[in-house]
Amino acid sequence: MAALLLAAGATLACIAPDANGQETRRRRGGAEAAKPVELTPEQVAQFTKIANDRKLNVDDLLAAAKTYMPSGRHDDYVLFSSGGQSGQVFAIGVPSMRLLRSIAVFTPESWQGYGFAGMEDPVLKGLEINGRPVNWGDTHHPALSETNGDYDGQFLFIGDKANARVGVIDLRDWETKQVVKNPLTVSDHGAAFVTPNTDYVIEGGQYATVLGYGYAPPEEYKKSYRGMVTMWKFDRTKGRIDVANSFALELPPYWQDLADAGKAVSDGFFFINSFNSEMATGGIESGKPPFEAGASKRDMDYLHIIDWKKAEAAFRAGKAKEINGFPVIMLDTSIADGILYFAPEPKSPHGVDVTPNGQYMVVAGKLDPHVTVYSIDRIKAAIAGKKFSGSDDYGVQVLDFDAVKEAQVELGLGPLHTQFDDKGYAYTSLFLDSAVARWSLGGDYAKLHQEQPWKLVHKTSVQYNIGHLCAAEGDTVSPDGNHLISMSKWSVDRFLTTGPLLPQNFQLLDIVQPGTTMPVLYDAPIGVGEPHYCQMIKADKLNSWKVYPEIGWNPHTQQLDPNAPKKGEEGVTRNGNKVLVKMTAVRSHFLPEHVEVNQGDEVTWRIVAAESAQDATHGFCIGGYNINLSLEPGEYTEFRFIADRAGTYPFYCTEFCSALHLEMMGYLHVKPQTKTASAGPSN
Ligand code: CUK
Ligand code: CUA
């Protein structure tokens, strides 16, 4: 029996992955080479019966045919979505809408092993704020790295609104490498957005505070509170944000909202919409107008136009002032150097999105049924010609609205965010209408479509209350224009009830046909967090590793680690009360299988997954010590802990890796300090 099991284990271990791979390839090849479908009368009858039994109409059948992925067939796109308050990022295949992976960013996640590698987990350490572990995040806006304004598939950034942090994910292994905390503000909103070559990752603020974690009472709001935007320098070779070469700009205490970088003709600028230029300070409890009223009084707020190349020059010229140890270009410098201008934007807008050619900036009305379109040519001309309508309370010059405005397009109630396709259309989410509006762009885009420029073309209802939307390659210089995701926030009546808390609803819309055809094809419930934004990249742009490049690879340094134990080096050594464990993991055993330490020892444990077959992942956990690792093929991990509780601790592999996976275990023996002490959890 044992021999049989061993044989089975060996079969699974050595042959199965290859056999699976071959099988998959064969099936895919078969599907690609398939003859054109011709339905026999019997098959038509079968379809008709199924459709009628399941109450499906022809549109439903078409939607199914457009989204169904046969087993083994890969999706065309990957959607990287914010996981909202889960602190994670989700990767979803499009058009099938299948969840491919979750990536822990601001919230440790035990399956991936992130956050459960003892005291030295580098990403976990990065979550500390002022010495306090802050192990969650409110992820909002993911941003794929770009080269020449096109997604390059190398990195993904995402902002944490609650704690003003930016996470960096390396798309070679889809793991979080770095979390940076903004030293100026407690929370943010306009993160993350990248410049067209990912020179900088933009993190805009939102709720104004006293920069650098300062204090002032609300009566001193105008004098002491400030907004900010931070330009995080990205080092592509290191795959890390280079904090030492990053800087921020002080902004008036309006609530900066979303950002978008200019591209092509507008490269060198970025744009931030804002609200609460009223500088309302709320106070409903003492009879003052609540924020929701006070911050929506004025007819106009300010689109922030920032020349980041000039800002970079000012920073390099030493013109920044340090706040909480971080360089900040103060408002007077931004005004004097022509870094910052404002353009009026109607009533508490939301979102600013730059068209693929970089020519136009679209700001959605939120409380106004229009989107307002600005042109970079007009903005540049107005700055050069000094066409100002005045300045704000802080001396920032405000460009004349009519001089910079290209068009206003009436779309419906609650416009929020805008995306683009390859046919000269823009798509705007309408929160209150619960619809996606398709409208026609003008200028150079007018020749791509048959519509009148700057006109609403069509609205498709979504269910319900859409926030962001996302088109295929929709933030690049060349969007694909076939799939669009509606990130619907309410899903009442769409799915089975899951208690009082319902999932969000990602709805897939088909935007291939121009004009008024734009059907919803698929509803995908998202039962984790309230995601805000996502970006969709062509799957073949991702060059992910199938296994780590070498056995002994350290994912934090992305290189072979000199400390990684090699086969034959396994064992336990001691130096005083410091114990070093060198371990390898290979189907289906750990070596060594017994590790003996004394209570109170400081244990450093080095473990390598000595595997090179794709998906031959092991786990490693020690119950009671809060340790769980994911050991992907080739991966090396070091973790440390104090063996402060005596007892006998089975450690085991947490991934079903072979037929003898249950046997892939061992014991950590922690010998009690004194002979009288009893071992175990009751001690
Ligand atoms: S915000 Cu969520 S719907 Cu944070 Cu991008 Cu507009
Ligand atoms: Cu290794 Cu289960």
XYZ file of C-alpha atoms and ligand atoms in Angstrom:
691
model
C 0.000 0.000 0.000
C 2.770 2.405 0.994
C 4.620 1.560 -2.179
C 1.480 2.179 -4.154
C 0.905 5.554 -2.486
C 4.527 6.496 -3.022
C 4.211 5.576 -6.632
C 1.074 7.669 -6.899
C 2.854 10.545 -5.193
C 5.776 10.261 -7.541
C 3.435 10.224 -10.493
C 1.702 13.372 -9.342
C 4.973 14.992 -8.444
C 6.893 14.343 -11.598
C 4.508 13.715 -14.406
C 1.237 15.451 -13.667
C 2.294 19.080 -14.240
C 3.781 18.270 -17.630
C 0.909 16.042 -18.538
C -1.511 18.807 -17.518
C 0.411 21.359 -19.485
C 0.351 19.201 -22.579
C -3.284 18.448 -22.115
C -4.066 22.159 -21.810
C -2.019 23.029 -24.856
C -3.663 20.336 -26.883
C -7.110 21.539 -25.931
C -6.304 25.164 -26.679
C -4.753 24.267 -29.999
C -7.798 22.188 -30.787
C -10.149 25.052 -29.984
C -8.165 27.525 -32.065
C -8.109 25.191 -35.048
C -11.823 24.384 -34.696
C -13.891 24.358 -37.843
C -16.544 27.096 -38.207
C -19.590 26.161 -36.160
C -22.528 24.839 -38.103
C -25.497 23.836 -36.029
C -27.468 20.788 -37.071
C -31.263 20.978 -36.767
C -30.969 18.656 -33.728
C -28.505 21.065 -32.052
C -30.739 24.028 -32.817
C -33.582 22.155 -31.180
C -31.356 21.412 -28.184
C -30.406 25.083 -27.816
C -33.987 26.161 -28.129
C -35.087 23.702 -25.465
C -32.373 24.782 -23.018
C -33.132 28.443 -23.662
C -36.821 27.924 -23.054
C -36.315 25.698 -20.002
C -33.950 28.250 -18.484
C -36.023 31.238 -19.687
C -33.177 32.699 -21.747
C -33.794 34.988 -24.692
C -31.638 35.414 -27.787
C -29.684 38.297 -26.221
C -28.888 36.080 -23.251
C -27.576 33.358 -25.538
C -25.440 35.898 -27.382
C -24.126 37.287 -24.096
C -23.228 33.775 -22.969
C -21.429 33.072 -26.233
C -19.470 36.334 -25.912
C -18.290 35.675 -22.360
C -18.013 31.915 -21.905
C -14.454 30.601 -21.814
C -14.119 26.888 -22.524
C -12.022 25.000 -19.995
C -8.358 25.702 -20.622
C -8.966 28.764 -22.796
C -7.398 31.942 -21.483
C -9.023 35.353 -21.162
C -8.032 38.201 -23.476
C -7.653 40.806 -20.741
C -6.799 41.042 -17.075
C -8.700 43.512 -14.956
C -6.720 44.746 -11.963
C -9.280 45.990 -9.501
C -9.082 47.789 -6.222
C -10.402 45.595 -3.432
C -11.802 48.554 -1.491
C -11.615 48.141 2.261
C -10.235 44.627 1.917
C -6.883 46.302 1.261
C -6.301 43.937 -1.636
C -6.162 43.972 -5.406
C -8.159 41.485 -7.463
C -7.119 40.165 -10.851
C -10.121 39.179 -12.959
C -10.129 37.660 -16.446
C -12.160 39.449 -19.120
C -14.488 38.601 -20.804
C -15.148 35.588 -18.556
C -15.078 37.720 -15.345
C -13.410 34.825 -13.523
C -11.414 35.775 -10.437
C -7.815 34.791 -11.110
C -6.055 36.007 -7.989
C -6.212 38.336 -5.079
C -3.065 40.236 -4.175
C -2.617 41.361 -0.583
C -1.410 44.953 -0.498
C -2.375 46.779 2.693
C -4.013 43.837 4.437
C -1.955 40.763 5.275
C -3.459 37.681 3.676
C -2.677 34.222 4.916
C -2.954 32.223 1.706
C -0.163 34.201 0.081
C 1.850 34.040 3.277
C 2.239 37.808 3.279
C 2.135 39.139 6.816
C 2.627 35.804 8.509
C 6.380 35.423 8.286
C 7.318 36.359 11.835
C 8.901 39.576 12.970
C 10.847 40.404 9.843
C 8.205 40.386 7.128
C 9.415 43.420 5.128
C 6.055 44.377 3.674
C 4.353 44.001 7.043
C 6.939 46.346 8.573
C 6.065 48.881 5.876
C 2.482 48.962 7.178
C 3.501 50.608 10.441
C 2.419 54.204 10.879
C 4.062 56.115 13.721
C 5.030 52.791 15.273
C 1.507 51.385 15.118
C 0.646 48.467 12.844
C -2.109 49.620 10.486
C -2.965 46.363 8.781
C -5.731 47.390 6.437
C -6.244 49.864 3.659
C -9.067 51.438 1.671
C -7.726 50.784 -1.803
C -9.068 53.146 -4.435
C -7.196 53.629 -7.675
C -4.889 51.076 -9.256
C -2.459 52.340 -11.894
C -0.528 50.112 -14.264
C 2.959 51.271 -15.119
C 3.237 52.919 -18.527
C 5.837 53.361 -21.229
C 5.049 56.154 -23.684
C 1.544 56.323 -22.287
C 0.828 52.639 -22.879
C 0.480 49.975 -20.179
C 3.747 48.025 -20.144
C 2.627 45.238 -17.822
C 5.525 45.624 -15.390
C 4.172 47.173 -12.199
C 0.925 48.080 -10.535
C 0.440 50.847 -7.979
C -2.530 51.425 -5.721
C -3.518 54.051 -3.167
C -4.895 53.555 0.348
C -7.312 56.391 0.974
C -7.665 55.836 4.719
C -3.969 56.007 5.523
C -2.400 57.943 2.620
C -0.229 55.125 1.413
C 0.829 53.795 -1.962
C 1.552 50.113 -2.601
C 3.871 48.799 -5.309
C 3.179 45.399 -6.904
C 5.692 43.707 -9.195
C 3.816 41.970 -12.012
C 6.559 39.417 -12.544
C 5.357 37.568 -9.459
C 2.190 39.560 -8.652
C 3.311 40.372 -5.142
C 3.454 43.548 -3.111
C 7.002 44.796 -2.735
C 6.645 48.133 -1.024
C 4.209 50.318 0.835
C 5.100 53.985 1.297
C 3.354 56.202 3.812
C 2.802 59.854 3.020
C 4.471 61.865 5.801
C 2.267 64.916 5.187
C -1.304 63.726 5.462
C -3.363 61.177 7.323
C -5.554 60.218 4.355
C -5.553 60.793 0.614
C -7.741 60.093 -2.379
C -6.126 60.841 -5.723
C -3.763 57.853 -5.781
C -2.364 56.228 -7.720
C -1.871 57.777 -11.151
C 1.294 57.568 -13.218
C 3.018 59.916 -15.643
C 3.345 58.487 -19.182
C 6.739 56.861 -18.562
C 6.114 56.106 -14.883
C 8.703 58.670 -13.826
C 6.327 59.570 -11.028
C 3.423 58.033 -9.189
C 0.962 60.772 -8.261
C -0.744 60.757 -4.885
C -3.283 63.529 -4.476
C -4.755 64.338 -1.086
C -8.353 64.986 -0.206
C -9.379 66.059 3.269
C -7.166 69.007 4.156
C -5.242 68.857 7.425
C -2.259 70.624 8.913
C 0.509 69.163 6.751
C 2.923 66.867 8.530
C 0.487 65.577 11.136
C 0.096 68.981 12.745
C -2.801 70.320 14.836
C -5.007 73.363 14.456
C -8.659 73.898 15.481
C -11.243 74.118 12.666
C -11.530 77.894 13.257
C -8.033 78.147 11.785
C -8.924 76.068 8.742
C -8.187 78.725 6.155
C -4.930 79.778 7.787
C -3.446 76.438 8.798
C -5.065 73.586 6.890
C -3.668 72.649 3.499
C -4.137 70.239 0.653
C -1.261 68.522 -1.075
C -0.185 66.354 -3.972
C 2.854 64.101 -3.755
C 5.058 63.062 -6.664
C 6.610 59.720 -5.776
C 9.685 59.093 -7.916
C 9.642 55.565 -9.298
C 12.857 53.619 -9.837
C 12.003 51.040 -12.462
C 15.280 49.126 -12.130
C 14.842 48.667 -8.414
C 11.089 48.246 -8.737
C 10.630 50.603 -5.816
C 9.475 54.118 -5.113
C 12.580 56.213 -4.503
C 11.490 58.197 -1.449
C 14.659 60.315 -1.371
C 13.888 61.767 -4.795
C 10.196 62.331 -4.173
C 8.519 65.583 -3.245
C 5.145 67.201 -2.695
C 3.339 70.418 -3.507
C 1.404 72.426 -0.985
C -2.119 73.207 -2.218
C -4.957 75.322 -0.820
C -7.255 73.477 1.578
C -9.789 72.575 -1.091
C -10.496 68.905 -1.250
C -8.381 67.616 -4.090
C -10.150 64.656 -5.577
C -8.964 62.617 -8.567
C -5.898 63.142 -10.724
C -4.824 62.224 -14.212
C -1.522 62.804 -15.942
C -1.358 64.553 -19.275
C 0.042 62.598 -22.217
C 1.309 63.343 -25.717
C 0.431 67.049 -26.247
C -0.293 67.494 -22.535
C 2.694 65.481 -21.278
C 4.410 67.385 -18.490
C 1.143 68.416 -16.858
C -1.233 66.708 -14.559
C -4.713 67.672 -13.523
C -6.672 67.378 -10.293
C -10.324 68.206 -9.830
C -11.383 69.533 -6.451
C -14.373 70.393 -4.332
C -15.028 72.309 -1.146
C -13.397 75.452 -2.460
C -15.959 76.928 0.005
C -13.559 75.709 2.721
C -16.594 74.598 4.714
C -15.741 73.226 8.122
C -19.034 71.509 8.916
C -20.294 71.406 12.478
C -23.857 70.106 12.202
C -23.701 69.336 15.947
C -23.406 73.065 16.735
C -26.066 74.244 14.291
C -23.713 74.962 11.391
C -24.400 73.700 7.877
C -23.199 70.129 7.467
C -20.282 69.411 5.153
C -22.615 68.096 2.476
C -24.320 71.494 2.205
C -21.422 73.783 3.056
C -19.063 72.150 0.578
C -21.535 72.450 -2.314
C -22.550 76.116 -2.076
C -20.460 77.739 -4.767
C -21.159 77.362 -8.466
C -17.537 76.731 -9.296
C -14.630 74.773 -7.878
C -11.117 74.592 -9.270
C -9.471 72.264 -11.725
C -5.817 72.208 -10.645
C -3.408 72.405 -13.590
C 0.094 71.430 -12.501
C 3.221 71.655 -14.615
C 5.154 68.789 -13.043
C 8.286 69.304 -15.092
C 8.546 72.819 -13.639
C 7.799 71.399 -10.187
C 10.574 68.833 -10.605
C 12.959 71.629 -11.650
C 12.006 73.673 -8.564
C 12.584 70.642 -6.332
C 15.981 69.971 -7.913
C 16.889 73.639 -7.513
C 16.394 73.234 -3.763
C 13.281 75.389 -3.604
C 11.308 72.901 -1.488
C 10.802 73.314 2.248
C 10.879 70.354 4.605
C 7.706 69.419 6.446
C 7.962 66.381 8.695
C 11.229 65.561 6.920
C 9.634 65.610 3.444
C 10.329 68.232 0.764
C 7.314 70.364 -0.127
C 7.111 73.056 -2.790
C 5.143 75.782 -1.061
C 2.322 77.693 -2.709
C 4.294 80.906 -3.172
C 6.958 79.028 -5.156
C 4.329 77.254 -7.260
C 2.717 80.603 -8.062
C 6.005 82.407 -8.766
C 7.394 79.586 -10.948
C 4.184 79.088 -12.939
C 3.736 75.538 -11.619
C 0.100 75.813 -10.544
C -2.952 77.324 -12.240
C -6.655 76.879 -11.659
C -9.523 76.641 -14.113
C -13.100 76.977 -12.889
C -15.109 73.760 -12.967
C -18.842 73.483 -12.317
C -20.219 72.582 -8.879
C -18.396 69.980 -6.821
C -17.151 67.890 -9.719
C -15.794 64.366 -9.547
C -13.093 62.858 -11.659
C -10.825 64.259 -14.316
C -9.842 62.118 -17.278
C -7.473 62.946 -20.117
C -8.379 61.747 -23.634
C -5.998 59.204 -25.250
C -4.457 61.874 -27.516
C -3.797 64.093 -24.501
C -5.777 66.946 -26.036
C -8.789 67.136 -23.716
C -9.476 66.937 -19.996
C -12.950 65.751 -19.054
C -14.345 66.804 -15.678
C -17.653 65.265 -14.597
C -20.265 67.363 -12.885
C -21.455 65.124 -10.023
C -24.038 67.761 -9.005
C -24.331 69.059 -12.561
C -25.678 66.982 -15.475
C -22.772 67.990 -17.713
C -19.234 66.971 -18.294
C -16.963 69.902 -18.991
C -14.219 69.429 -21.557
C -11.057 71.558 -21.423
C -8.379 71.603 -24.110
C -4.666 71.712 -23.435
C -4.138 74.043 -26.399
C -6.589 76.489 -24.867
C -5.028 76.098 -21.427
C -1.531 76.749 -22.763
C -2.746 79.745 -24.787
C -4.630 81.173 -21.804
C -1.555 80.858 -19.579
C 0.664 82.457 -22.235
C -1.878 85.203 -22.956
C -2.546 85.776 -19.224
C -6.278 85.229 -19.656
C -7.151 85.179 -15.972
C -10.482 85.851 -14.347
C -8.822 86.579 -11.022
C -7.064 84.637 -8.349
C -8.169 82.585 -5.360
C -7.658 83.490 -1.683
C -4.119 82.098 -1.789
C -3.020 83.982 -4.875
C -3.335 81.153 -7.386
C -4.314 82.564 -10.757
C -7.624 81.357 -12.144
C -7.831 80.962 -15.911
C -10.864 82.383 -17.662
C -13.466 79.611 -17.953
C -14.571 80.469 -21.486
C -10.970 80.692 -22.647
C -10.096 77.134 -21.580
C -13.446 75.387 -22.051
C -13.795 73.354 -25.243
C -17.293 71.945 -24.725
C -19.925 70.977 -22.210
C -21.955 67.859 -22.845
C -25.202 67.176 -21.030
C -25.339 63.495 -20.089
C -27.684 62.952 -17.156
C -27.681 62.801 -13.391
C -24.582 62.298 -11.321
C -21.743 62.049 -13.855
C -18.578 60.757 -12.162
C -15.842 59.191 -14.272
C -14.952 58.917 -17.954
C -13.210 56.333 -20.120
C -12.412 56.169 -23.829
C -12.437 53.716 -26.724
C -10.844 53.465 -30.173
C -13.878 54.832 -32.027
C -13.910 58.412 -30.794
C -16.395 57.804 -28.005
C -16.164 58.648 -24.357
C -18.072 56.751 -21.652
C -19.175 58.439 -18.462
C -20.653 56.804 -15.384
C -23.910 58.330 -14.139
C -24.304 57.485 -10.465
C -27.837 58.815 -9.964
C -29.151 57.663 -13.337
C -27.501 54.239 -12.841
C -26.318 54.299 -16.412
C -23.286 54.384 -18.641
C -23.432 57.273 -21.104
C -21.705 56.974 -24.451
C -20.924 60.322 -26.038
C -18.985 61.562 -29.020
C -15.697 63.391 -28.828
C -14.914 66.294 -31.131
C -11.705 67.691 -32.580
C -9.497 65.053 -34.216
C -11.845 62.363 -32.904
C -14.781 63.582 -35.017
C -13.529 61.712 -38.078
C -13.648 58.387 -36.216
C -17.420 58.337 -35.824
C -20.603 59.355 -37.595
C -22.006 61.408 -34.726
C -22.252 65.122 -34.092
C -19.231 66.031 -31.931
C -19.698 66.519 -28.189
C -23.106 64.852 -28.041
C -24.751 62.194 -25.912
C -25.221 59.128 -28.127
C -26.676 56.441 -25.906
C -27.247 55.363 -22.313
C -27.252 51.779 -21.063
C -28.813 51.125 -17.654
C -26.691 49.351 -15.085
C -27.643 47.837 -11.726
C -27.115 50.028 -9.786
C -25.347 53.244 -8.868
C -22.190 53.002 -10.869
C -19.028 54.597 -9.528
C -16.028 54.123 -11.762
C -16.031 52.423 -15.113
C -13.154 50.916 -17.002
C -12.612 50.249 -20.700
C -10.064 47.860 -22.177
C -6.707 49.676 -22.108
C -8.917 52.667 -21.324
C -6.306 54.944 -19.733
C -3.689 54.493 -22.435
C -2.846 56.448 -25.576
C -4.541 53.677 -27.607
C -7.608 52.145 -25.943
C -8.985 48.914 -27.411
C -12.683 49.720 -27.260
C -14.305 46.331 -26.870
C -15.038 45.647 -23.206
C -16.214 48.052 -20.529
C -16.737 47.326 -16.840
C -19.385 49.128 -14.840
C -18.368 49.086 -11.200
C -21.886 49.122 -9.832
C -22.063 49.814 -6.128
C -25.536 48.548 -5.325
C -26.578 45.068 -6.346
C -30.029 44.866 -4.747
C -32.163 42.204 -6.525
C -29.291 41.074 -8.774
C -28.063 38.063 -6.797
C -29.233 35.743 -4.049
C -29.440 37.632 -0.785
C -26.287 37.214 1.269
C -27.576 38.672 4.521
C -27.820 42.443 4.945
C -24.427 42.900 3.276
C -24.586 42.431 -0.478
C -21.731 42.053 -2.944
C -20.741 44.781 -5.374
C -21.611 44.171 -8.997
C -19.053 44.340 -11.804
C -21.030 44.431 -15.002
C -19.431 43.718 -18.342
C -20.700 45.837 -21.235
C -20.065 45.107 -24.883
C -18.921 48.352 -26.536
C -17.799 46.862 -29.848
C -20.686 48.217 -31.938
C -20.843 51.996 -32.459
C -24.069 53.931 -31.980
C -26.797 52.816 -29.640
C -25.893 49.147 -29.138
C -24.114 48.655 -25.819
C -25.567 45.660 -23.969
C -24.732 44.397 -20.488
C -23.303 40.891 -20.980
C -22.455 39.659 -17.532
C -22.928 40.390 -13.837
C -19.979 39.433 -11.629
C -20.589 39.695 -7.896
C -17.569 40.944 -5.966
C -18.000 39.724 -2.428
C -14.905 41.320 -0.912
C -14.648 45.004 -0.078
C -16.094 47.902 -2.044
C -13.786 48.275 -5.020
C -13.407 51.746 -6.534
C -11.420 51.638 -9.690
C -9.806 49.116 -11.994
C -7.652 49.047 -15.095
C -7.821 46.468 -17.866
C -4.680 45.334 -19.661
C -4.280 43.067 -22.664
C -3.228 39.725 -21.220
C -0.344 39.229 -23.640
C 1.346 42.370 -22.293
C 1.975 40.632 -18.986
C 5.270 38.783 -18.786
C 4.743 36.992 -15.514
C 7.153 34.377 -14.276
C 5.875 30.822 -14.349
C 8.264 29.888 -11.535
C 10.941 31.957 -9.788
C 14.020 32.247 -12.034
C 16.291 30.266 -9.697
C 15.895 28.035 -6.679
C 16.642 30.206 -3.658
C 15.001 33.354 -5.075
C 14.186 36.146 -2.651
C 11.002 37.890 -3.841
C 11.790 40.989 -1.758
C 15.139 41.606 -3.455
C 14.108 39.865 -6.699
C 17.398 38.008 -6.855
C 19.029 34.803 -5.755
C 19.582 35.077 -2.022
C 23.033 34.107 -0.734
C 21.411 32.933 2.516
C 19.092 30.480 0.795
C 19.953 26.935 1.979
C 21.079 24.622 -0.783
C 20.375 20.927 -0.868
C 22.793 19.199 1.506
C 23.075 22.255 3.797
C 19.922 21.517 5.769
C 20.147 21.404 9.564
C 19.848 23.227 12.862
C 22.765 25.123 14.406
C 22.995 27.052 17.645
C 24.956 30.072 18.832
C 24.056 30.856 22.448
C 20.285 31.284 22.467
C 20.189 31.973 18.744
C 19.128 29.054 16.621
C 19.451 28.909 12.848
C 17.279 26.491 10.890
C 18.126 25.764 7.284
C 15.346 23.895 5.551
C 14.364 22.740 2.101
C 10.875 21.851 0.968
C 10.358 19.489 -1.930
C 7.568 17.057 -2.721
C 6.758 15.602 -0.255
C 8.960 16.412 2.705
C 10.641 19.128 4.667
C 14.272 18.585 5.612
C 14.922 18.545 8.566
C 11.693 17.054 9.899
C 12.501 17.606 13.572
C 13.655 20.959 14.864
C 14.516 21.127 18.533
C 14.946 24.439 20.339
C 14.835 25.660 23.930
C 12.063 27.838 25.254
C 13.141 31.459 24.861
C 15.424 30.837 21.911
C 15.473 33.339 19.085
C 14.840 31.260 15.999
C 15.870 32.268 12.486
C 14.350 29.929 9.963
C 15.447 29.832 6.350
C 13.394 27.801 3.961
C 13.592 27.170 0.245
C 11.033 25.577 -2.044
C 13.410 23.434 -4.094
C 10.898 23.019 -6.891
C 10.980 24.071 -10.510
C 7.688 22.644 -11.818
C 5.002 25.251 -12.437
C 2.388 25.453 -9.672
C 4.309 23.040 -7.397
C 3.661 25.387 -4.487
C 4.145 24.380 -0.868
C 2.924 26.107 2.225
C 4.559 26.133 5.614
C 2.751 26.843 8.844
C 3.448 26.600 12.530
C 0.193 26.685 14.448
C 0.119 28.893 17.515
C 3.077 30.964 16.333
C 1.159 32.902 13.653
C 3.435 31.632 10.908
C 2.218 30.765 7.433
C 4.262 31.007 4.275
C 3.484 30.440 0.647
C 6.519 28.817 -0.907
C 6.135 29.110 -4.633
C 8.514 27.127 -6.835
C 12.049 28.398 -6.190
C 11.032 30.846 -3.462
C 13.232 31.512 -0.451
C 11.891 32.960 2.816
C 13.552 33.799 6.102
C 11.440 34.349 9.178
C 12.252 34.913 12.845
C 10.391 34.386 16.068
C 11.010 33.878 19.782
C 10.114 30.349 20.806
C 8.545 31.646 24.002
C 5.956 28.925 24.452
C 7.148 25.385 25.135
C 5.494 22.416 23.518
C 5.396 20.144 20.531
C 4.340 21.991 17.399
C 3.597 20.127 14.234
C 4.531 22.196 11.208
C 3.025 21.205 7.901
C 2.589 22.076 4.277
C -0.617 24.060 3.683
C -0.909 23.473 -0.090
C -2.201 20.171 -1.409
C 0.989 19.540 -3.345
C 1.047 15.794 -3.908
C -0.639 12.578 -2.935
C 1.606 12.537 0.136
C 0.914 16.152 1.039
C -0.506 15.195 4.435
C 2.793 13.525 5.235
C 4.691 16.715 4.363
C 5.142 17.750 7.966
C 7.528 17.788 10.865
C 7.769 18.799 14.503
C 9.112 21.877 16.209
C 10.040 20.773 19.706
C 10.292 23.659 22.131
C 11.819 22.276 25.307
C 10.572 23.915 28.500
C 13.020 26.141 30.341
C 12.653 24.436 33.719
C 11.964 20.798 34.453
C 8.800 21.701 36.427
C 7.202 23.790 33.713
C 4.483 21.884 31.898
C 4.445 22.136 28.165
C 1.575 23.048 25.894
C -1.041 25.728 25.552
C -2.210 25.437 29.179
C 1.203 26.459 30.453
S -13.729 57.695 -6.244
Cu -14.898 55.828 -5.812
S -16.523 56.257 -7.344
Cu -12.418 57.102 -4.637
Cu -12.325 57.123 -7.579
Cu -15.272 58.044 -7.808
Cu 3.865 20.472 0.049
Cu 1.666 19.963 0.575
